[in-house]
mmCIF file of C-alpha atoms in Angstrom:
data_model
loop_
_atom_site.group_PDB
_atom_site.id
_atom_site.type_symbol
_atom_site.label_atom_id
_atom_site.label_comp_id
_atom_site.label_asym_id
_atom_site.label_seq_id
_atom_site.Cartn_x
_atom_site.Cartn_y
_atom_site.Cartn_z
ATOM 1 C CA MET M 1 18.454 74.573 148.498
ATOM 2 C CA VAL M 2 15.787 76.875 149.253
ATOM 3 C CA ASP M 3 12.208 74.252 149.597
ATOM 4 C CA SER M 4 9.095 75.224 147.667
ATOM 5 C CA ALA M 5 7.523 76.465 150.877
ATOM 6 C CA THR M 6 9.931 78.959 151.613
ATOM 7 C CA LEU M 7 9.931 80.454 147.922
ATOM 8 C CA LEU M 8 5.910 80.614 148.557
ATOM 9 C CA ALA M 9 6.464 82.291 151.633
ATOM 10 C CA LEU M 10 8.804 84.821 149.987
ATOM 11 C CA VAL M 11 6.421 85.617 147.434
ATOM 12 C CA LEU M 12 3.551 86.306 149.923
ATOM 13 C CA VAL M 13 5.736 88.457 152.015
ATOM 14 C CA LEU M 14 6.761 90.772 148.727
ATOM 15 C CA ALA M 15 3.453 91.037 148.042
ATOM 16 C CA SER M 16 2.674 92.012 151.525
ATOM 17 C CA ALA M 17 5.349 94.170 151.856
ATOM 18 C CA PHE M 18 4.111 96.446 148.501
ATOM 19 C CA ALA M 19 0.470 96.484 150.119
ATOM 20 C CA HIS M 20 1.902 97.564 153.625
ATOM 21 C CA ALA M 21 4.170 100.611 152.259
ATOM 22 C CA THR M 22 1.054 101.939 149.882
ATOM 23 C CA TRP M 23 -1.097 101.921 153.194
ATOM 24 C CA ASN M 24 1.375 103.430 155.170
ATOM 25 C CA LEU M 25 1.538 106.157 152.275
ATOM 26 C CA LEU M 26 -2.145 106.913 152.452
ATOM 27 C CA LEU M 27 -2.009 107.081 156.247
ATOM 28 C CA LYS M 28 0.989 110.005 155.957
ATOM 29 C CA ARG M 29 -1.406 111.728 153.482
ATOM 30 C CA ALA M 30 -4.463 111.790 156.069
ATOM 31 C CA GLN M 31 -5.764 114.851 157.659
ATOM 32 C CA HIS M 32 -5.464 113.226 161.429
ATOM 33 C CA GLN M 33 -3.746 109.887 161.359
ATOM 34 C CA GLU M 34 -5.104 108.699 164.629
ATOM 35 C CA VAL M 35 -8.480 109.487 163.327
ATOM 36 C CA PHE M 36 -7.552 107.681 159.946
ATOM 37 C CA VAL M 37 -6.236 104.788 161.208
ATOM 38 C CA TRP M 38 -9.281 104.018 163.759
ATOM 39 C CA TRP M 39 -11.501 104.285 160.293
ATOM 40 C CA LEU M 40 -9.169 101.367 159.053
ATOM 41 C CA SER M 41 -9.757 99.300 161.720
ATOM 42 C CA ALA M 42 -13.630 99.941 161.309
ATOM 43 C CA ALA M 43 -13.853 99.420 157.692
ATOM 44 C CA GLY M 44 -11.643 96.439 157.999
ATOM 45 C CA ALA M 45 -13.909 94.789 160.494
ATOM 46 C CA VAL M 46 -16.891 95.464 158.274
ATOM 47 C CA GLY M 47 -15.455 94.814 155.021
ATOM 48 C CA GLY M 48 -14.149 91.390 156.474
ATOM 49 C CA ALA M 49 -16.995 90.184 158.033
ATOM 50 C CA PRO M 50 -18.622 88.344 155.523
ATOM 51 C CA VAL M 51 -15.208 86.308 155.012
ATOM 52 C CA ALA M 52 -14.754 85.729 158.550
ATOM 53 C CA VAL M 53 -18.209 84.269 158.962
ATOM 54 C CA ILE M 54 -17.317 81.656 155.932
ATOM 55 C CA LEU M 55 -14.140 81.027 157.575
ATOM 56 C CA ALA M 56 -15.729 80.431 161.247
ATOM 57 C CA LEU M 57 -17.870 78.030 160.080
ATOM 58 C CA THR M 58 -15.225 76.200 157.976
ATOM 59 C CA THR M 59 -11.970 76.112 159.755
ATOM 60 C CA GLU M 60 -10.607 75.045 162.959
ATOM 61 C CA PHE M 61 -10.950 77.478 165.859
ATOM 62 C CA GLU M 62 -9.415 76.287 169.207
ATOM 63 C CA PRO M 63 -10.803 78.593 172.282
ATOM 64 C CA VAL M 64 -6.954 79.097 173.399
ATOM 65 C CA GLY M 65 -6.443 81.000 170.224
ATOM 66 C CA LEU M 66 -8.909 84.049 171.918
ATOM 67 C CA TRP M 67 -6.022 85.035 174.281
ATOM 68 C CA PHE M 68 -3.632 85.516 171.530
ATOM 69 C CA ILE M 69 -6.277 87.522 169.561
ATOM 70 C CA VAL M 70 -6.916 89.770 172.820
ATOM 71 C CA ALA M 71 -3.408 90.178 173.370
ATOM 72 C CA SER M 72 -2.381 90.827 169.730
ATOM 73 C CA ALA M 73 -5.224 93.763 169.933
ATOM 74 C CA LEU M 74 -4.037 95.373 172.708
ATOM 75 C CA VAL M 75 -0.527 95.447 171.033
ATOM 76 C CA HIS M 76 -1.948 96.516 167.562
ATOM 77 C CA ILE M 77 -3.777 99.225 169.558
ATOM 78 C CA LEU M 78 -0.362 100.741 170.814
ATOM 79 C CA TYR M 79 1.262 100.192 167.398
ATOM 80 C CA PHE M 80 -1.127 102.078 165.254
ATOM 81 C CA LEU M 81 -1.341 105.054 167.600
ATOM 82 C CA SER M 82 2.516 105.045 167.853
ATOM 83 C CA LEU M 83 2.588 104.530 163.784
ATOM 84 C CA GLY M 84 0.115 107.308 163.203
ATOM 85 C CA ARG M 85 2.296 109.752 165.382
ATOM 86 C CA SER M 86 5.478 109.144 163.920
ATOM 87 C CA LEU M 87 4.368 109.904 160.658
ATOM 88 C CA ALA M 88 2.600 113.118 161.779
ATOM 89 C CA ARG M 89 5.945 114.257 163.097
ATOM 90 C CA ALA M 90 8.574 112.970 160.671
ATOM 91 C CA ASP M 91 9.146 112.322 157.237
ATOM 92 C CA LEU M 92 8.259 108.935 155.434
ATOM 93 C CA SER M 93 11.274 108.047 154.662
ATOM 94 C CA VAL M 94 12.781 108.907 158.156
ATOM 95 C CA ALA M 95 10.142 107.508 160.419
ATOM 96 C CA TYR M 96 8.826 103.845 158.083
ATOM 97 C CA PRO M 97 12.807 102.512 158.150
ATOM 98 C CA ILE M 98 13.104 102.954 161.695
ATOM 99 C CA ALA M 99 10.010 101.224 162.764
ATOM 100 C CA ARG M 100 10.337 98.825 160.181
ATOM 101 C CA GLY M 101 14.207 98.295 161.042
ATOM 102 C CA PHE M 102 13.924 98.308 164.868
ATOM 103 C CA GLY M 103 11.200 95.522 165.082
ATOM 104 C CA PRO M 104 12.769 93.089 162.941
ATOM 105 C CA GLY M 105 16.099 93.412 164.387
ATOM 106 C CA LEU M 106 14.549 92.333 167.906
ATOM 107 C CA VAL M 107 12.143 89.301 165.995
ATOM 108 C CA PRO M 108 14.980 86.758 165.713
ATOM 109 C CA VAL M 109 16.635 87.237 169.105
ATOM 110 C CA LEU M 110 13.100 87.092 170.914
ATOM 111 C CA ALA M 111 12.107 84.512 168.699
ATOM 112 C CA VAL M 112 15.143 82.211 169.620
ATOM 113 C CA PHE M 113 14.677 82.672 173.367
ATOM 114 C CA ALA M 114 10.928 82.492 173.520
ATOM 115 C CA LEU M 115 9.576 79.976 170.555
ATOM 116 C CA GLY M 116 13.131 77.907 170.341
ATOM 117 C CA GLU M 117 13.606 78.676 166.683
ATOM 118 C CA THR M 118 17.158 78.259 165.483
ATOM 119 C CA VAL M 119 18.823 80.916 162.800
ATOM 120 C CA THR M 120 21.837 79.738 160.603
ATOM 121 C CA ALA M 121 25.113 81.863 160.773
ATOM 122 C CA ALA M 122 24.436 83.098 157.149
ATOM 123 C CA ALA M 123 20.769 83.827 157.886
ATOM 124 C CA TRP M 124 21.863 85.695 161.146
ATOM 125 C CA VAL M 125 24.404 87.950 158.800
ATOM 126 C CA GLY M 126 21.361 88.442 156.614
ATOM 127 C CA ILE M 127 19.477 89.835 159.168
ATOM 128 C CA GLY M 128 22.239 92.056 160.170
ATOM 129 C CA VAL M 129 22.956 93.225 156.907
ATOM 130 C CA ILE M 130 18.995 94.179 156.666
ATOM 131 C CA VAL M 131 18.666 95.567 159.689
ATOM 132 C CA LEU M 132 21.727 97.924 159.043
ATOM 133 C CA GLY M 133 20.784 98.924 155.866
ATOM 134 C CA ILE M 134 17.471 99.993 156.962
ATOM 135 C CA TYR M 135 19.462 102.209 159.697
ATOM 136 C CA THR M 136 21.607 103.564 156.886
ATOM 137 C CA MET M 137 18.604 104.377 155.127
ATOM 138 C CA ALA M 138 17.478 106.378 157.728
ATOM 139 C CA TRP M 139 20.451 108.024 159.274
ATOM 140 C CA TRP M 140 22.688 108.639 156.358
ATOM 141 C CA GLY M 141 22.622 112.225 155.641
ATOM 142 C CA GLN M 142 19.735 112.489 158.278
ATOM 143 C CA VAL M 143 21.659 113.065 161.527
ATOM 144 C CA ARG M 144 23.216 116.783 161.024
ATOM 145 C CA ARG M 145 19.803 117.669 159.788
ATOM 146 C CA ILE M 146 18.060 116.512 163.034
ATOM 147 C CA ALA M 147 20.491 117.981 165.284
ATOM 148 C CA ALA M 148 20.257 121.790 163.512
ATOM 149 C CA GLY M 149 16.505 121.037 164.029
ATOM 150 C CA ARG M 150 15.678 120.939 160.331
ATOM 151 C CA LEU M 151 13.351 118.170 160.330
ATOM 152 C CA ALA M 152 10.509 119.657 162.249
ATOM 153 C CA GLY M 153 9.338 117.334 165.014
ATOM 154 C CA SER M 154 11.703 114.571 164.191
ATOM 155 C CA GLY M 155 12.827 113.897 167.190
ATOM 156 C CA SER M 156 9.597 113.150 168.897
ATOM 157 C CA GLY M 157 8.514 111.254 165.480
ATOM 158 C CA ILE M 158 11.659 108.820 165.742
ATOM 159 C CA ALA M 159 10.837 108.144 169.348
ATOM 160 C CA TYR M 160 7.414 106.818 168.193
ATOM 161 C CA ALA M 161 8.744 105.194 165.281
ATOM 162 C CA LEU M 162 10.991 103.377 167.843
ATOM 163 C CA MET M 163 7.743 102.579 170.097
ATOM 164 C CA THR M 164 6.313 101.326 166.604
ATOM 165 C CA GLY M 165 9.024 98.896 166.090
ATOM 166 C CA LEU M 166 8.932 97.686 169.723
ATOM 167 C CA CYS M 167 5.330 96.983 168.919
ATOM 168 C CA ILE M 168 5.914 95.106 165.704
ATOM 169 C CA ALA M 169 8.221 92.581 167.602
ATOM 170 C CA LEU M 170 5.626 92.150 169.973
ATOM 171 C CA TYR M 171 2.735 91.425 167.991
ATOM 172 C CA THR M 172 4.660 89.252 165.696
ATOM 173 C CA LEU M 173 5.784 86.869 168.217
ATOM 174 C CA VAL M 174 2.368 86.749 169.602
ATOM 175 C CA ASP M 175 0.635 85.931 166.100
ATOM 176 C CA LYS M 176 3.231 83.347 164.872
ATOM 177 C CA GLN M 177 1.656 81.658 168.380
ATOM 178 C CA GLY M 178 -2.306 82.637 167.643
ATOM 179 C CA VAL M 179 -2.127 81.697 164.017
ATOM 180 C CA SER M 180 -1.475 77.723 164.943
ATOM 181 C CA TYR M 181 -4.907 77.785 166.734
ATOM 182 C CA VAL M 182 -7.025 80.206 164.320
ATOM 183 C CA SER M 183 -7.093 80.625 160.939
ATOM 184 C CA PRO M 184 -4.961 83.271 159.743
ATOM 185 C CA PHE M 185 -7.529 85.761 157.960
ATOM 186 C CA LEU M 186 -9.994 85.015 160.524
ATOM 187 C CA TYR M 187 -7.531 85.816 163.268
ATOM 188 C CA LEU M 188 -6.901 89.050 161.689
ATOM 189 C CA HIS M 189 -10.444 89.902 161.524
ATOM 190 C CA LEU M 190 -11.397 89.113 165.166
ATOM 191 C CA THR M 191 -8.116 91.445 166.242
ATOM 192 C CA THR M 192 -9.188 94.041 163.935
ATOM 193 C CA CYS M 193 -12.658 93.682 165.370
ATOM 194 C CA GLY M 194 -10.677 94.190 168.780
ATOM 195 C CA VAL M 195 -8.665 96.929 167.569
ATOM 196 C CA THR M 196 -11.667 99.108 166.889
ATOM 197 C CA ALA M 197 -13.663 98.692 169.713
ATOM 198 C CA GLY M 198 -10.350 99.192 171.607
ATOM 199 C CA MET M 199 -9.720 102.482 170.087
ATOM 200 C CA LEU M 200 -13.166 103.895 169.915
ATOM 201 C CA PRO M 201 -12.798 105.387 173.594
ATOM 202 C CA TYR M 202 -9.523 107.235 172.886
ATOM 203 C CA VAL M 203 -10.266 108.773 169.592
ATOM 204 C CA LEU M 204 -13.645 109.959 170.692
ATOM 205 C CA ARG M 205 -12.337 111.549 174.079
ATOM 206 C CA ALA M 206 -9.067 112.636 172.123
ATOM 207 C CA HIS M 207 -10.735 113.919 168.956
ATOM 208 C CA GLY M 208 -14.483 113.910 169.364
ATOM 209 C CA ALA M 209 -17.009 112.291 167.147
ATOM 210 C CA ALA M 210 -16.710 115.714 164.879
ATOM 211 C CA ALA M 211 -13.440 114.878 163.834
ATOM 212 C CA ILE M 212 -14.432 111.325 163.023
ATOM 213 C CA GLY M 213 -17.079 112.488 160.672
ATOM 214 C CA ARG M 214 -14.688 115.109 158.951
ATOM 215 C CA GLU M 215 -12.029 112.582 158.340
ATOM 216 C CA TRP M 216 -14.382 110.123 156.595
ATOM 217 C CA ARG M 217 -15.942 113.030 154.116
ATOM 218 C CA SER M 218 -11.882 113.920 153.298
ATOM 219 C CA GLY M 219 -11.286 110.657 151.820
ATOM 220 C CA PRO M 220 -13.741 107.604 152.245
ATOM 221 C CA TRP M 221 -12.352 106.203 149.221
ATOM 222 C CA ALA M 222 -8.240 106.089 150.555
ATOM 223 C CA ILE M 223 -9.683 104.776 153.957
ATOM 224 C CA ALA M 224 -11.699 101.816 152.017
ATOM 225 C CA VAL M 225 -8.401 101.469 149.817
ATOM 226 C CA ALA M 226 -6.025 101.470 152.985
ATOM 227 C CA ALA M 227 -8.231 99.176 154.814
ATOM 228 C CA GLY M 228 -8.113 96.607 152.363
ATOM 229 C CA LEU M 229 -4.554 96.694 152.116
ATOM 230 C CA VAL M 230 -4.058 96.283 155.839
ATOM 231 C CA PHE M 231 -5.840 92.924 155.752
ATOM 232 C CA LEU M 232 -4.038 91.712 152.534
ATOM 233 C CA ALA M 233 -0.548 92.900 153.707
ATOM 234 C CA TYR M 234 -0.859 91.430 157.244
ATOM 235 C CA GLY M 235 -3.077 88.339 156.203
ATOM 236 C CA LEU M 236 -0.198 87.622 153.643
ATOM 237 C CA VAL M 237 2.201 87.616 156.413
ATOM 238 C CA LEU M 238 0.084 85.381 158.793
ATOM 239 C CA THR M 239 -0.186 82.633 156.110
ATOM 240 C CA ALA M 240 3.564 82.840 155.394
ATOM 241 C CA MET M 241 4.315 82.068 159.022
ATOM 242 C CA ARG M 242 2.376 78.826 158.445
ATOM 243 C CA LEU M 243 4.817 78.254 155.897
ATOM 244 C CA THR M 244 8.490 79.012 157.476
ATOM 245 C CA ASP M 245 9.883 80.256 160.365
ATOM 246 C CA VAL M 246 8.873 83.881 162.069
ATOM 247 C CA SER M 247 12.685 84.692 161.858
ATOM 248 C CA TYR M 248 12.861 84.590 158.132
ATOM 249 C CA VAL M 249 9.376 86.054 157.371
ATOM 250 C CA ALA M 250 9.928 89.173 159.729
ATOM 251 C CA PRO M 251 13.252 90.396 158.044
ATOM 252 C CA ALA M 252 12.407 89.594 154.528
ATOM 253 C CA ARG M 253 9.005 91.580 154.784
ATOM 254 C CA GLU M 254 11.174 94.576 155.225
ATOM 255 C CA ILE M 255 11.722 94.744 151.625
ATOM 256 C CA GLY M 256 8.411 96.988 151.517
ATOM 257 C CA LEU M 257 11.144 99.533 152.349
ATOM 258 C CA LEU M 258 12.175 99.568 148.887
ATOM 259 C CA PHE M 259 8.536 100.067 147.777
ATOM 260 C CA ALA M 260 8.171 102.868 150.193
ATOM 261 C CA LEU M 261 11.376 104.663 148.814
ATOM 262 C CA LEU M 262 10.107 104.887 145.411
ATOM 263 C CA LEU M 263 6.426 105.669 146.719
ATOM 264 C CA GLY M 264 8.205 108.655 148.636
ATOM 265 C CA ALA M 265 10.208 109.516 145.653
ATOM 266 C CA ILE M 266 7.328 109.407 143.000
ATOM 267 C CA VAL M 267 4.409 110.313 145.216
ATOM 268 C CA LEU M 268 5.899 112.850 148.057
ATOM 269 C CA ARG M 269 8.283 114.085 145.643
ATOM 270 C CA GLU M 270 10.895 113.154 148.645
ATOM 271 C CA VAL M 271 14.883 113.213 147.545
ATOM 272 C CA ILE M 272 16.447 109.699 147.066
ATOM 273 C CA THR M 273 19.719 110.442 148.971
ATOM 274 C CA ALA M 274 22.827 108.054 148.716
ATOM 275 C CA GLY M 275 22.354 106.891 152.158
ATOM 276 C CA ARG M 276 18.879 105.461 151.016
ATOM 277 C CA LEU M 277 20.187 104.012 147.762
ATOM 278 C CA VAL M 278 22.966 102.211 149.758
ATOM 279 C CA GLY M 279 20.627 101.068 152.215
ATOM 280 C CA ALA M 280 18.270 99.659 149.766
ATOM 281 C CA THR M 281 21.218 97.516 148.106
ATOM 282 C CA MET M 282 22.218 96.159 151.778
ATOM 283 C CA ILE M 283 18.537 95.011 152.378
ATOM 284 C CA VAL M 284 18.534 93.195 149.262
ATOM 285 C CA VAL M 285 21.504 91.511 149.590
ATOM 286 C CA GLY M 286 20.670 90.741 153.223
ATOM 287 C CA LEU M 287 17.260 88.999 152.028
ATOM 288 C CA VAL M 288 19.278 86.976 149.489
ATOM 289 C CA LEU M 289 21.223 85.691 152.176
ATOM 290 C CA ILE M 290 18.536 84.932 154.466
ATOM 291 C CA THR M 291 16.737 82.905 151.561
ATOM 292 C CA ALA M 292 19.660 81.388 149.523
ATOM 293 C CA PHE M 293 21.044 80.120 153.309
ATOM 294 C CA ARG M 294 17.994 79.036 155.249
#
């Protein structure tokens, strides 16, 4: 039987997945992805400040948590830059599944060795099915097009997507530990502040202040909405991590691929191939295995 904490965690993760897929869609449609992700971070840091102050005054904060916040901010800077470049160079339906599949594929293995977590045999099968489904969505029908060069920039886009996945695995493990010392939303806000400050010198040097202004003027509402969705998506995941093991939260979160598939088809007019449908079905099966046989 699945306990109530695990069921609640699943609901939180599903809501997080939809929010995550939506802000990735907004990032994909931005004029310049690297500048857009800096604005996401900056808007989140400013918008979340009032709540962060309240949490700082009303929740426990252990100083050791600062080390995890710094580590998470550094990994998230690399994550945002890699994600922006992958979406700039490859289709959403290619980059997103690879990035979101590679990370969770690494998380359970790393969690067993680094955090001492245990995973049942059925859950291992479920994790494997989810990861296989993700790669089926990404690669079925794409390999020949990539080899023929008909997906412009897809090679570098896939490389950045893999780097994004590695960052996901790393910050997932760091944050699993960090939220045991700091309230999840306060932890997320402080990490966001670190990302905003850390990315600014690079963005100014690589793109200039004028590019920052142009990106804001081109879509302030898109930036504001995306910033809110980033906070909501990861805040819900951090909360879910407090309710159950990271080995289950990370793969279950990849149900967002189904939402990304729908958003890509409806908004970006991407073609839903047979491979993507089969892969989506495999992800659902894997999710059932993880939640039912925990």
